[in-house]
mmCIF file of C-alpha atoms and ligand atoms in Angstrom:
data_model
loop_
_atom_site.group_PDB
_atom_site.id
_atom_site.type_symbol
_atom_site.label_atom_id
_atom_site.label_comp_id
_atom_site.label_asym_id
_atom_site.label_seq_id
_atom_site.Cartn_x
_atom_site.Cartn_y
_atom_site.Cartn_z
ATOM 1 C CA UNK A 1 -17.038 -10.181 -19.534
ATOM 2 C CA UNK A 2 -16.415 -11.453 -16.006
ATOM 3 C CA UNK A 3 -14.197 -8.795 -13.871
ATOM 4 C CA UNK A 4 -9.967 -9.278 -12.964
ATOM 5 C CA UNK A 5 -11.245 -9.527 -9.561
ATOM 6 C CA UNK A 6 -14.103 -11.204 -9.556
ATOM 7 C CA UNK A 7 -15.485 -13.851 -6.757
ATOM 8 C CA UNK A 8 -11.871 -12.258 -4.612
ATOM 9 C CA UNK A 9 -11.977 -10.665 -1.336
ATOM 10 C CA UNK A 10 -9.815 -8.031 -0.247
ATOM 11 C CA UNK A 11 -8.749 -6.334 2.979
ATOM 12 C CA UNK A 12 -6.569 -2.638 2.134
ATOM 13 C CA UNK A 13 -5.239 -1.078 5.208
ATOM 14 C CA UNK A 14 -5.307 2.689 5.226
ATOM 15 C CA UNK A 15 -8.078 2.788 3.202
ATOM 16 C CA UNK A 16 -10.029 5.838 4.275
ATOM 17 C CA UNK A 17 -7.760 8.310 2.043
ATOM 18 C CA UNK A 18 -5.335 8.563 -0.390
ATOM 19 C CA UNK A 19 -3.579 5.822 -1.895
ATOM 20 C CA UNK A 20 -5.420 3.565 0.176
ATOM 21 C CA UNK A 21 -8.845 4.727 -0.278
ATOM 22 C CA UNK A 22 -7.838 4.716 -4.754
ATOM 23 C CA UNK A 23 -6.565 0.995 -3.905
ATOM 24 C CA UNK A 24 -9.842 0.234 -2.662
ATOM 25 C CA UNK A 25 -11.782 1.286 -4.968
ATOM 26 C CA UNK A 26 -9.863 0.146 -8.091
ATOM 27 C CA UNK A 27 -10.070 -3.656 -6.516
ATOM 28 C CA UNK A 28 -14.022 -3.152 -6.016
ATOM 29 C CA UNK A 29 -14.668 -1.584 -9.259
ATOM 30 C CA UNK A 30 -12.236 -4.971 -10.453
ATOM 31 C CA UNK A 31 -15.050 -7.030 -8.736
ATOM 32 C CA UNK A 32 -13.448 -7.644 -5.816
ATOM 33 C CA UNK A 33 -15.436 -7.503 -2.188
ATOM 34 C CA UNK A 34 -13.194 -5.194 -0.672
ATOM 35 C CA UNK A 35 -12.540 -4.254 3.515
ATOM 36 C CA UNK A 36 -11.532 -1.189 4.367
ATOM 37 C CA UNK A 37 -9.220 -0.474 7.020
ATOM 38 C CA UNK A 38 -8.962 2.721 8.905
ATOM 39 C CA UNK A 39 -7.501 4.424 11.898
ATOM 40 C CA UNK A 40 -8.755 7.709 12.262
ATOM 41 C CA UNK A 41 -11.345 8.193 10.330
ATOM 42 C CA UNK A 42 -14.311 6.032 9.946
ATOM 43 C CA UNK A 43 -16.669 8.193 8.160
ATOM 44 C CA UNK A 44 -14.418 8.099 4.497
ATOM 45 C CA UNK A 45 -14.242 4.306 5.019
ATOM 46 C CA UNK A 46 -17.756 3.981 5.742
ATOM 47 C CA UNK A 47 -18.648 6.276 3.233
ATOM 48 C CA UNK A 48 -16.720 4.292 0.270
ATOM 49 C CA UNK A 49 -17.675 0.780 1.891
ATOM 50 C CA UNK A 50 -21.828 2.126 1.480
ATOM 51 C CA UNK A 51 -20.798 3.696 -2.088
ATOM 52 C CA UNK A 52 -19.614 -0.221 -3.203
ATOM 53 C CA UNK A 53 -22.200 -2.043 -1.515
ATOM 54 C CA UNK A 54 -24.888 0.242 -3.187
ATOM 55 C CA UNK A 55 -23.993 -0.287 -6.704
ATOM 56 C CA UNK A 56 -23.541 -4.348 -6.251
ATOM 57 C CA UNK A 57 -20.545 -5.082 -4.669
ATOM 58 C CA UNK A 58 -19.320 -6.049 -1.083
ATOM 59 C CA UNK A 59 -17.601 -4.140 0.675
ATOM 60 C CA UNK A 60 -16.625 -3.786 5.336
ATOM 61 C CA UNK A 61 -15.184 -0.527 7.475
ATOM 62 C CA UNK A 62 -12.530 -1.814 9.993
ATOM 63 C CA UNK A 63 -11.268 0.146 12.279
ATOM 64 C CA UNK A 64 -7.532 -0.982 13.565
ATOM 65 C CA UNK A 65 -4.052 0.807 14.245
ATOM 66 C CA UNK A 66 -1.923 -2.059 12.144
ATOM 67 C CA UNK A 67 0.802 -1.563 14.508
ATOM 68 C CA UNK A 68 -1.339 -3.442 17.059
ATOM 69 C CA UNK A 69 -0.829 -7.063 17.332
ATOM 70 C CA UNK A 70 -4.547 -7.370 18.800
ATOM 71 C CA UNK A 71 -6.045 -5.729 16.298
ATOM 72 C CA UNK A 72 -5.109 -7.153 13.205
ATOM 73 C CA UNK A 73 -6.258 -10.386 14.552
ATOM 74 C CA UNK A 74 -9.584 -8.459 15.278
ATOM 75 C CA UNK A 75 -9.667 -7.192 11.761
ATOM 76 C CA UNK A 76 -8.734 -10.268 10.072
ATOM 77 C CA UNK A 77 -11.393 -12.123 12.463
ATOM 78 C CA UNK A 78 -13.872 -9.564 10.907
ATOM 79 C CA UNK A 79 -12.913 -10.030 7.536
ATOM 80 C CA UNK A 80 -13.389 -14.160 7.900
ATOM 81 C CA UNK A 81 -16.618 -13.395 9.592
ATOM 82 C CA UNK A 82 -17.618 -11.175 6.387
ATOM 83 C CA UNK A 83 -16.355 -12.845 3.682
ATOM 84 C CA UNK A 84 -15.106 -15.965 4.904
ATOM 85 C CA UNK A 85 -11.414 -15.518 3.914
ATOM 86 C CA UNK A 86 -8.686 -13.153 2.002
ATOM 87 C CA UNK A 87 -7.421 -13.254 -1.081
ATOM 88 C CA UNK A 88 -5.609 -10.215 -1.726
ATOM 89 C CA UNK A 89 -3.545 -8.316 1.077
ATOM 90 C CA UNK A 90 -2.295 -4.526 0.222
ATOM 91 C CA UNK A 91 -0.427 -3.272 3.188
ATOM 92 C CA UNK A 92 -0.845 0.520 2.632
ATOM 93 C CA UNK A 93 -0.820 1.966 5.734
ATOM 94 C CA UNK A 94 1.982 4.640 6.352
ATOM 95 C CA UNK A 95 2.976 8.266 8.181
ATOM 96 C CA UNK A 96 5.638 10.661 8.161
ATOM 97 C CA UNK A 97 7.332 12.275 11.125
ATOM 98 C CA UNK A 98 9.720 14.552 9.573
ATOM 99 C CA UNK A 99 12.519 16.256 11.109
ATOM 100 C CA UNK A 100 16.001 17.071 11.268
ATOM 101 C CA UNK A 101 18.182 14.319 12.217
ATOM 102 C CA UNK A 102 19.853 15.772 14.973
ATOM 103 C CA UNK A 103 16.211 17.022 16.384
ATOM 104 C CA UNK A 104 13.867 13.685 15.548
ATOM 105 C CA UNK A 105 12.613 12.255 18.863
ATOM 106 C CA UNK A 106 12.693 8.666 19.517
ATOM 107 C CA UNK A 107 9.148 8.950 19.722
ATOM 108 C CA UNK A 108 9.170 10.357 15.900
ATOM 109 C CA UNK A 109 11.714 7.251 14.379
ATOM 110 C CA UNK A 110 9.511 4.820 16.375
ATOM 111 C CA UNK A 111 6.169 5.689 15.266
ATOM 112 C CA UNK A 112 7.146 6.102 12.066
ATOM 113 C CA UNK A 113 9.231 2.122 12.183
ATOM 114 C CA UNK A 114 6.004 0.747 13.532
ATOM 115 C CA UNK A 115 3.516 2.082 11.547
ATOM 116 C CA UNK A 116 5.232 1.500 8.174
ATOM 117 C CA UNK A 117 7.264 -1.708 9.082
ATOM 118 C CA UNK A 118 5.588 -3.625 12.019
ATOM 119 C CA UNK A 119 2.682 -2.660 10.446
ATOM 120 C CA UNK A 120 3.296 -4.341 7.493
ATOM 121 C CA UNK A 121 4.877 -7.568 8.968
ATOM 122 C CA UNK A 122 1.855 -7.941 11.131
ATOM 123 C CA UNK A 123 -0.512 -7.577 8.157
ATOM 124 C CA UNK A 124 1.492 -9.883 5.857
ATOM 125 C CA UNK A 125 2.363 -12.490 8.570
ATOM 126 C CA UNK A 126 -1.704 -12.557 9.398
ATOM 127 C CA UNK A 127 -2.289 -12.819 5.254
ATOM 128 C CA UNK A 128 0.055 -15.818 5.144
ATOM 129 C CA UNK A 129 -1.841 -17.466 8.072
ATOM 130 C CA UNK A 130 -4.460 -16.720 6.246
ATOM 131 C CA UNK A 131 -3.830 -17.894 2.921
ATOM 132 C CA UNK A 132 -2.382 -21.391 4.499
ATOM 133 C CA UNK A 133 -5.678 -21.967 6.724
ATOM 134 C CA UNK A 134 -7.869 -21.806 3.310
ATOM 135 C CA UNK A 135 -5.782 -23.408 0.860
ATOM 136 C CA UNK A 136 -6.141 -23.441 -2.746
ATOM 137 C CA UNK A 137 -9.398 -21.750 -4.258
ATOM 138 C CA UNK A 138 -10.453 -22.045 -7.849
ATOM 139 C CA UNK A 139 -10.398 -17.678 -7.798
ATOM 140 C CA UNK A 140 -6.900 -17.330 -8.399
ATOM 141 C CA UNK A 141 -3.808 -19.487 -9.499
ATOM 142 C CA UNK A 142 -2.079 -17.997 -6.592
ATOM 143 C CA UNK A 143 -2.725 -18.941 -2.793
ATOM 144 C CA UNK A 144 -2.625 -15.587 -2.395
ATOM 145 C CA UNK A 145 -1.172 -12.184 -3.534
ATOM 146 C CA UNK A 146 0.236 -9.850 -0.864
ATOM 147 C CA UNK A 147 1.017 -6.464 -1.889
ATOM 148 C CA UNK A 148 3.372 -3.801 0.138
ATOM 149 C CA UNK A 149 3.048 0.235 -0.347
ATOM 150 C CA UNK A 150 6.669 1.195 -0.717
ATOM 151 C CA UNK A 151 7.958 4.290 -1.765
ATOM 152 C CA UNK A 152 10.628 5.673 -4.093
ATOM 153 C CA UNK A 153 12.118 6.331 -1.166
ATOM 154 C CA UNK A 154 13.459 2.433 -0.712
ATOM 155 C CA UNK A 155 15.703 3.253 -3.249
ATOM 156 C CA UNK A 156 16.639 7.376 -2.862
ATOM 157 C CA UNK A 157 17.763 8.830 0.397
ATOM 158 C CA UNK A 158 15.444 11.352 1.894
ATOM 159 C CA UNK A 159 17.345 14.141 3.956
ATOM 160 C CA UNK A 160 15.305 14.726 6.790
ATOM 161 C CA UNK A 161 12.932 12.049 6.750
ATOM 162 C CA UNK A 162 15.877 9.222 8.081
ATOM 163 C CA UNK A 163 12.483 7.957 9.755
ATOM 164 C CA UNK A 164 10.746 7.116 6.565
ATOM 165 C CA UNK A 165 13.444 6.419 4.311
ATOM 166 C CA UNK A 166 14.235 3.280 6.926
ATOM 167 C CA UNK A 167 11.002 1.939 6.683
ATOM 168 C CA UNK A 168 10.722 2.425 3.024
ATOM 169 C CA UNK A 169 13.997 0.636 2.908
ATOM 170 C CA UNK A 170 13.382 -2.084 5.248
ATOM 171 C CA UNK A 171 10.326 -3.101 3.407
ATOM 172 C CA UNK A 172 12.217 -3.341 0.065
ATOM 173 C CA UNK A 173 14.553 -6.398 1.973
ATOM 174 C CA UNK A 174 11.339 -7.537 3.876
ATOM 175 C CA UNK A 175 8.871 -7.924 0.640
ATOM 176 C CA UNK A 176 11.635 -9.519 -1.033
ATOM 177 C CA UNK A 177 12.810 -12.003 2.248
ATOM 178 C CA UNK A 178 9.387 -13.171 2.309
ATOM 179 C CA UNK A 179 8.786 -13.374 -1.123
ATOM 180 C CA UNK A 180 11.429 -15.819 -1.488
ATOM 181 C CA UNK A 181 10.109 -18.176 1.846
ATOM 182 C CA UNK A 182 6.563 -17.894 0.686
ATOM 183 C CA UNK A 183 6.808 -18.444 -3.023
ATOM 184 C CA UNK A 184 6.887 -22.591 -2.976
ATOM 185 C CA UNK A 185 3.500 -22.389 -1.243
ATOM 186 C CA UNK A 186 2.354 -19.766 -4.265
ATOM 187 C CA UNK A 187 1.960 -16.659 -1.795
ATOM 188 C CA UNK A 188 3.158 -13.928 -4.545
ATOM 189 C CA UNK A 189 4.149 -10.767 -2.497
ATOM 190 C CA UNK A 190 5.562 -7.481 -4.561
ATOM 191 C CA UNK A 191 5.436 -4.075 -3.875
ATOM 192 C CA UNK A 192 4.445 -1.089 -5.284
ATOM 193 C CA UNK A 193 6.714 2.016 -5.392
ATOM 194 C CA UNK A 194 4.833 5.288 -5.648
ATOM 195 C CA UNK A 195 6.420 8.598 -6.876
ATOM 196 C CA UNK A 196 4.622 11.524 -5.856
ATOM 197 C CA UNK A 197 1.229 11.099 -5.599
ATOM 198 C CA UNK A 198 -1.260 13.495 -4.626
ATOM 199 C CA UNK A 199 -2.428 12.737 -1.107
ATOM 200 C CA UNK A 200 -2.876 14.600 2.657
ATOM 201 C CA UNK A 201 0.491 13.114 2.950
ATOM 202 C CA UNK A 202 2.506 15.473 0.685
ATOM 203 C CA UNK A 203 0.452 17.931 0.634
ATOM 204 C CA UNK A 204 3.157 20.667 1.108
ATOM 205 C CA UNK A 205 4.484 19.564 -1.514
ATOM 206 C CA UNK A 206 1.929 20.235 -4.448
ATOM 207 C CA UNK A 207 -1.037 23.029 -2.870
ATOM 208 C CA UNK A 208 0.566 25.750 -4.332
ATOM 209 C CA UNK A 209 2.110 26.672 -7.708
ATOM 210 C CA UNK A 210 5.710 27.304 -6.534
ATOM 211 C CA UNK A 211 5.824 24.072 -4.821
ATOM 212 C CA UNK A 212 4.335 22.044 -7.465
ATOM 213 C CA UNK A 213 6.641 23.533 -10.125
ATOM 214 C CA UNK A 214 9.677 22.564 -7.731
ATOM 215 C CA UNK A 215 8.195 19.200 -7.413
ATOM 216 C CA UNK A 216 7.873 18.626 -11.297
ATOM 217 C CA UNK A 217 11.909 19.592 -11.423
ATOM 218 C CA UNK A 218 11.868 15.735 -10.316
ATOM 219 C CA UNK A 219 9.735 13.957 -12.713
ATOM 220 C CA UNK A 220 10.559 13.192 -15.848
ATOM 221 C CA UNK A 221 7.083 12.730 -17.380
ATOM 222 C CA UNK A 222 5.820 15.942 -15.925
ATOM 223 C CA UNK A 223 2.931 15.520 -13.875
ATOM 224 C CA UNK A 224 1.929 14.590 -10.517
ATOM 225 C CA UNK A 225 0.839 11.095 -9.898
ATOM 226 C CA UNK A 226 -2.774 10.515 -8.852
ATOM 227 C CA UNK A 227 -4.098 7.711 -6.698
ATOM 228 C CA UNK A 228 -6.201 6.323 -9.755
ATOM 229 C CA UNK A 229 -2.742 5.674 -11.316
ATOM 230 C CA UNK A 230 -1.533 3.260 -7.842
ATOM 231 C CA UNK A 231 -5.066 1.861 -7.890
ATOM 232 C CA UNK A 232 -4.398 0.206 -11.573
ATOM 233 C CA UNK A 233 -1.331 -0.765 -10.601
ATOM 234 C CA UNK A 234 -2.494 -3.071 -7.782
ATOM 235 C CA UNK A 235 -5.145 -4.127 -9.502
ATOM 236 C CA UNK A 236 -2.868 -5.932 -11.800
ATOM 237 C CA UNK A 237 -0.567 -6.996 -9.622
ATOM 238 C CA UNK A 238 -3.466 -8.634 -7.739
ATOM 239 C CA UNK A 239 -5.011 -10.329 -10.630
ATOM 240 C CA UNK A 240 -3.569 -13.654 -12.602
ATOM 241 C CA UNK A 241 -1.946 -11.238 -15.508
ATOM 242 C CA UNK A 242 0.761 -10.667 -13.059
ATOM 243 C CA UNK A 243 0.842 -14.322 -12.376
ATOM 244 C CA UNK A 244 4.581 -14.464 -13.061
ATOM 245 C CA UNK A 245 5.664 -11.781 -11.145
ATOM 246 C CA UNK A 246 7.108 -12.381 -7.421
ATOM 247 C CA UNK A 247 9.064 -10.164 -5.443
ATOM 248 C CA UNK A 248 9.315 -7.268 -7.424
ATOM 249 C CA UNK A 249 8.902 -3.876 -6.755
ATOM 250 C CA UNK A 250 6.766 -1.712 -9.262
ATOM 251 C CA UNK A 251 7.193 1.630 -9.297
ATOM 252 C CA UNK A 252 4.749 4.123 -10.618
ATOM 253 C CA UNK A 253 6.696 7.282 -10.094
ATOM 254 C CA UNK A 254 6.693 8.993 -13.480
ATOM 255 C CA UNK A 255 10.338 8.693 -13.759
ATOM 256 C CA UNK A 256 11.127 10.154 -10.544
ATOM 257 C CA UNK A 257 13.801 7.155 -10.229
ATOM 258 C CA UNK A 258 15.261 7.590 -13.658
ATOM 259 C CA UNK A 259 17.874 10.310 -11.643
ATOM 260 C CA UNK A 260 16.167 13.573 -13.528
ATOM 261 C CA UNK A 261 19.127 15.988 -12.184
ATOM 262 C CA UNK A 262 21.426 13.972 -14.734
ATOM 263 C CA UNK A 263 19.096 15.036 -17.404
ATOM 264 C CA UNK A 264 21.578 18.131 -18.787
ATOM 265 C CA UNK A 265 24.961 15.619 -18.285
ATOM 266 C CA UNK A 266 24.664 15.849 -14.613
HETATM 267 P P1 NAD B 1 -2.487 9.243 3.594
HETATM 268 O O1 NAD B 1 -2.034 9.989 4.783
HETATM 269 O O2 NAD B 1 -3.662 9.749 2.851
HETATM 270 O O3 NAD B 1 -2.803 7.725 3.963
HETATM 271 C C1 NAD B 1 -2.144 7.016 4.962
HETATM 272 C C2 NAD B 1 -3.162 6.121 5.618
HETATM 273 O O4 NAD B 1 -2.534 5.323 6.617
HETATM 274 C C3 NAD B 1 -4.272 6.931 6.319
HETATM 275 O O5 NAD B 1 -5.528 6.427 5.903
HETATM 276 C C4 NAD B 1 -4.020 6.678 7.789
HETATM 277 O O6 NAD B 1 -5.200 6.657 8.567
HETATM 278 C C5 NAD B 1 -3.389 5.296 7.745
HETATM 279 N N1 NAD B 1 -2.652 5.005 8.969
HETATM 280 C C6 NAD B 1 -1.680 5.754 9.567
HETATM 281 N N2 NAD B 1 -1.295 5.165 10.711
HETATM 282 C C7 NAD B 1 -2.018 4.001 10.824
HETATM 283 C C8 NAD B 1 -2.075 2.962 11.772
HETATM 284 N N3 NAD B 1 -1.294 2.967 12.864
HETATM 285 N N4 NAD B 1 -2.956 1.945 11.562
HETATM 286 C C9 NAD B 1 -3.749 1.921 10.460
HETATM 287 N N5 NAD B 1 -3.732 2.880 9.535
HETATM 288 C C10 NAD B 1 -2.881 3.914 9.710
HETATM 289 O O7 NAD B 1 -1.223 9.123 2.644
HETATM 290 P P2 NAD B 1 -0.980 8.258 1.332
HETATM 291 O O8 NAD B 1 -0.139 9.078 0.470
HETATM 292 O O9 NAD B 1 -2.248 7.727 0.795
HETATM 293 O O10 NAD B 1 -0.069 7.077 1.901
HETATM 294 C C11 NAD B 1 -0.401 5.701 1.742
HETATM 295 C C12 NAD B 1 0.873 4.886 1.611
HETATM 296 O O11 NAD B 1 1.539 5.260 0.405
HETATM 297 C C13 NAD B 1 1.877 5.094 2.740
HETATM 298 O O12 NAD B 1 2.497 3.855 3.074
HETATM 299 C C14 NAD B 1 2.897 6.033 2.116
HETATM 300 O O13 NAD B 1 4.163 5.908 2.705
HETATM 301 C C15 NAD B 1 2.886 5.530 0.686
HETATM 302 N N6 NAD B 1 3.424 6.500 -0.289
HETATM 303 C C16 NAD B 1 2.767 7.651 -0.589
HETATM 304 C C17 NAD B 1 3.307 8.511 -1.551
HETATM 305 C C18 NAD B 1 2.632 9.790 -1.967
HETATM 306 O O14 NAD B 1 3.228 10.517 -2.763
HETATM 307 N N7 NAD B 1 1.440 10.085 -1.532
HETATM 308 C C19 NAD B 1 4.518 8.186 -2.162
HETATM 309 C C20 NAD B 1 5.156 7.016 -1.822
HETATM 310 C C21 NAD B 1 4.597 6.165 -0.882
#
């Protein structure tokens, strides 16, 4: 049976760990040729990119900070040169600078507004380039499919992250902005809302016992998300099953938005 994927290329940003890295590989193993974009750390991205091209697929390392005007062209200039063009778009890459709100730096709320929201209009406005310059392929019924990490955090407020909560919340209102100009021309562009998934980027939040039991007080079904469980996700929203669905936000948080402290009548 031919693969979701198949014949599609991919670029993930943020793809040498975490959610970016599980992203990455779900869309290979779906048959997609997949580049991986990193910042930091090549080796991971290398590493995974030699994994898929080994067992028959296609896969690139990229190196570019996606808060860089010059280098997204670079890396989209690298992907064409690859694979000849882009299907599928997942803007992944994110940080946190946490502090108290009286304490945060500017230097903390703007590296954290770049990173997570320039870095995502860049990378969507050079997939919608993209996507126009090629036109219609016989791959896919949609020009293209964008796809934005978001966080539960677009919709609950995050004391002492004010930093990250922003950007989570100004990508909710940019995915769905551009989801609405881009639509007539068949661009589909959704997000995906992660609970608490088990990544560098939490974690605080889940190494030890007594933090992971506090954490579970928040989700309903009980356990800690895994990066295999964002990777399906996107897969589908990627693929023509999701064909329908435009400007939505998926969230795969185990329930962590269902408001669990209401659970005993509030
Ligand atoms: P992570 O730290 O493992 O991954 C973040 C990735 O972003 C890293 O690979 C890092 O190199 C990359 N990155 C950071 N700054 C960059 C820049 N300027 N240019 C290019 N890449 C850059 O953490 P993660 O949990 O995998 O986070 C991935 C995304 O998922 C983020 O957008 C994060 O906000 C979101 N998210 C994570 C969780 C979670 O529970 N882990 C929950 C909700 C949302």
């Amino acid at each position: 049976m031919e693969k979701l994927l198949a014949n599609q290329f991919a670029l993930v940003t943020g793809a040498s760990s975490g959610i970016g890295y599980g992203v990455a590989k779900a869309l290979a193993d779906a048959g997609a040729s997949v580049a991986l974009n990193y910042h930091s750390h090549a080796e991971s991205a290398e590493k995974l990119a030699d994994e898929i091209n080994q067992s028959g697929g296609a896969a690139i390392a990229v190196k570019a900070d996606v808060s860089n005007p010059a280098d997204i062209d670079a890396m989209f200039e690298a992907c064409r040169a690859r694979f000849g063009t882009l299907d599928i778009v997942v803007a992944n890459s994110g940080l946190q600078k946490d502090s108290a709100f009286a304490e945060m730096t500017l230097d903390d709320w703007q590296t954290v507004l770049a990173t997570n929201l320039t870095g995502q209009f860049l990378t969507a406005q050079a997939a919608v380039k993209e996507f126009r310059r090629r036109g219609p392929t016989s791959v896919s019924k949609a020009l293209g499919k964008i796809i934005c990490m978001s966080s539960v955090h677009e919709v609950i407020p995050w004391a002492g992250h004010v930093n990250y909560a922003a950007s989570k919340g100004g990508i909710q209102m940019f995915m769905k902005s551009l989801a609405q100009e881009v639509a007539p021309e068949r661009i589909r562009v959704n997000s995906i809302a992660p609970g608490a998934i088990r990544t560098q980027i939490n974690r605080d939040a889940w190494d030890t016992s007594a933090a992971r039991d506090k954490l579970l007080e928040l989700i309903p079904y009980g356990r800690v998300g895994e990066v295999e469980d964002i990777g399906k996700a996107a897969v589908w929203l990627a693929s023509d099953e999701s064909d329908y669905v435009v400007g939505t936000t998926l969230f795969v948080d185990g329930g962590m938005t269902l408001y669990p402290g209401f659970v005993d009548n509030g």
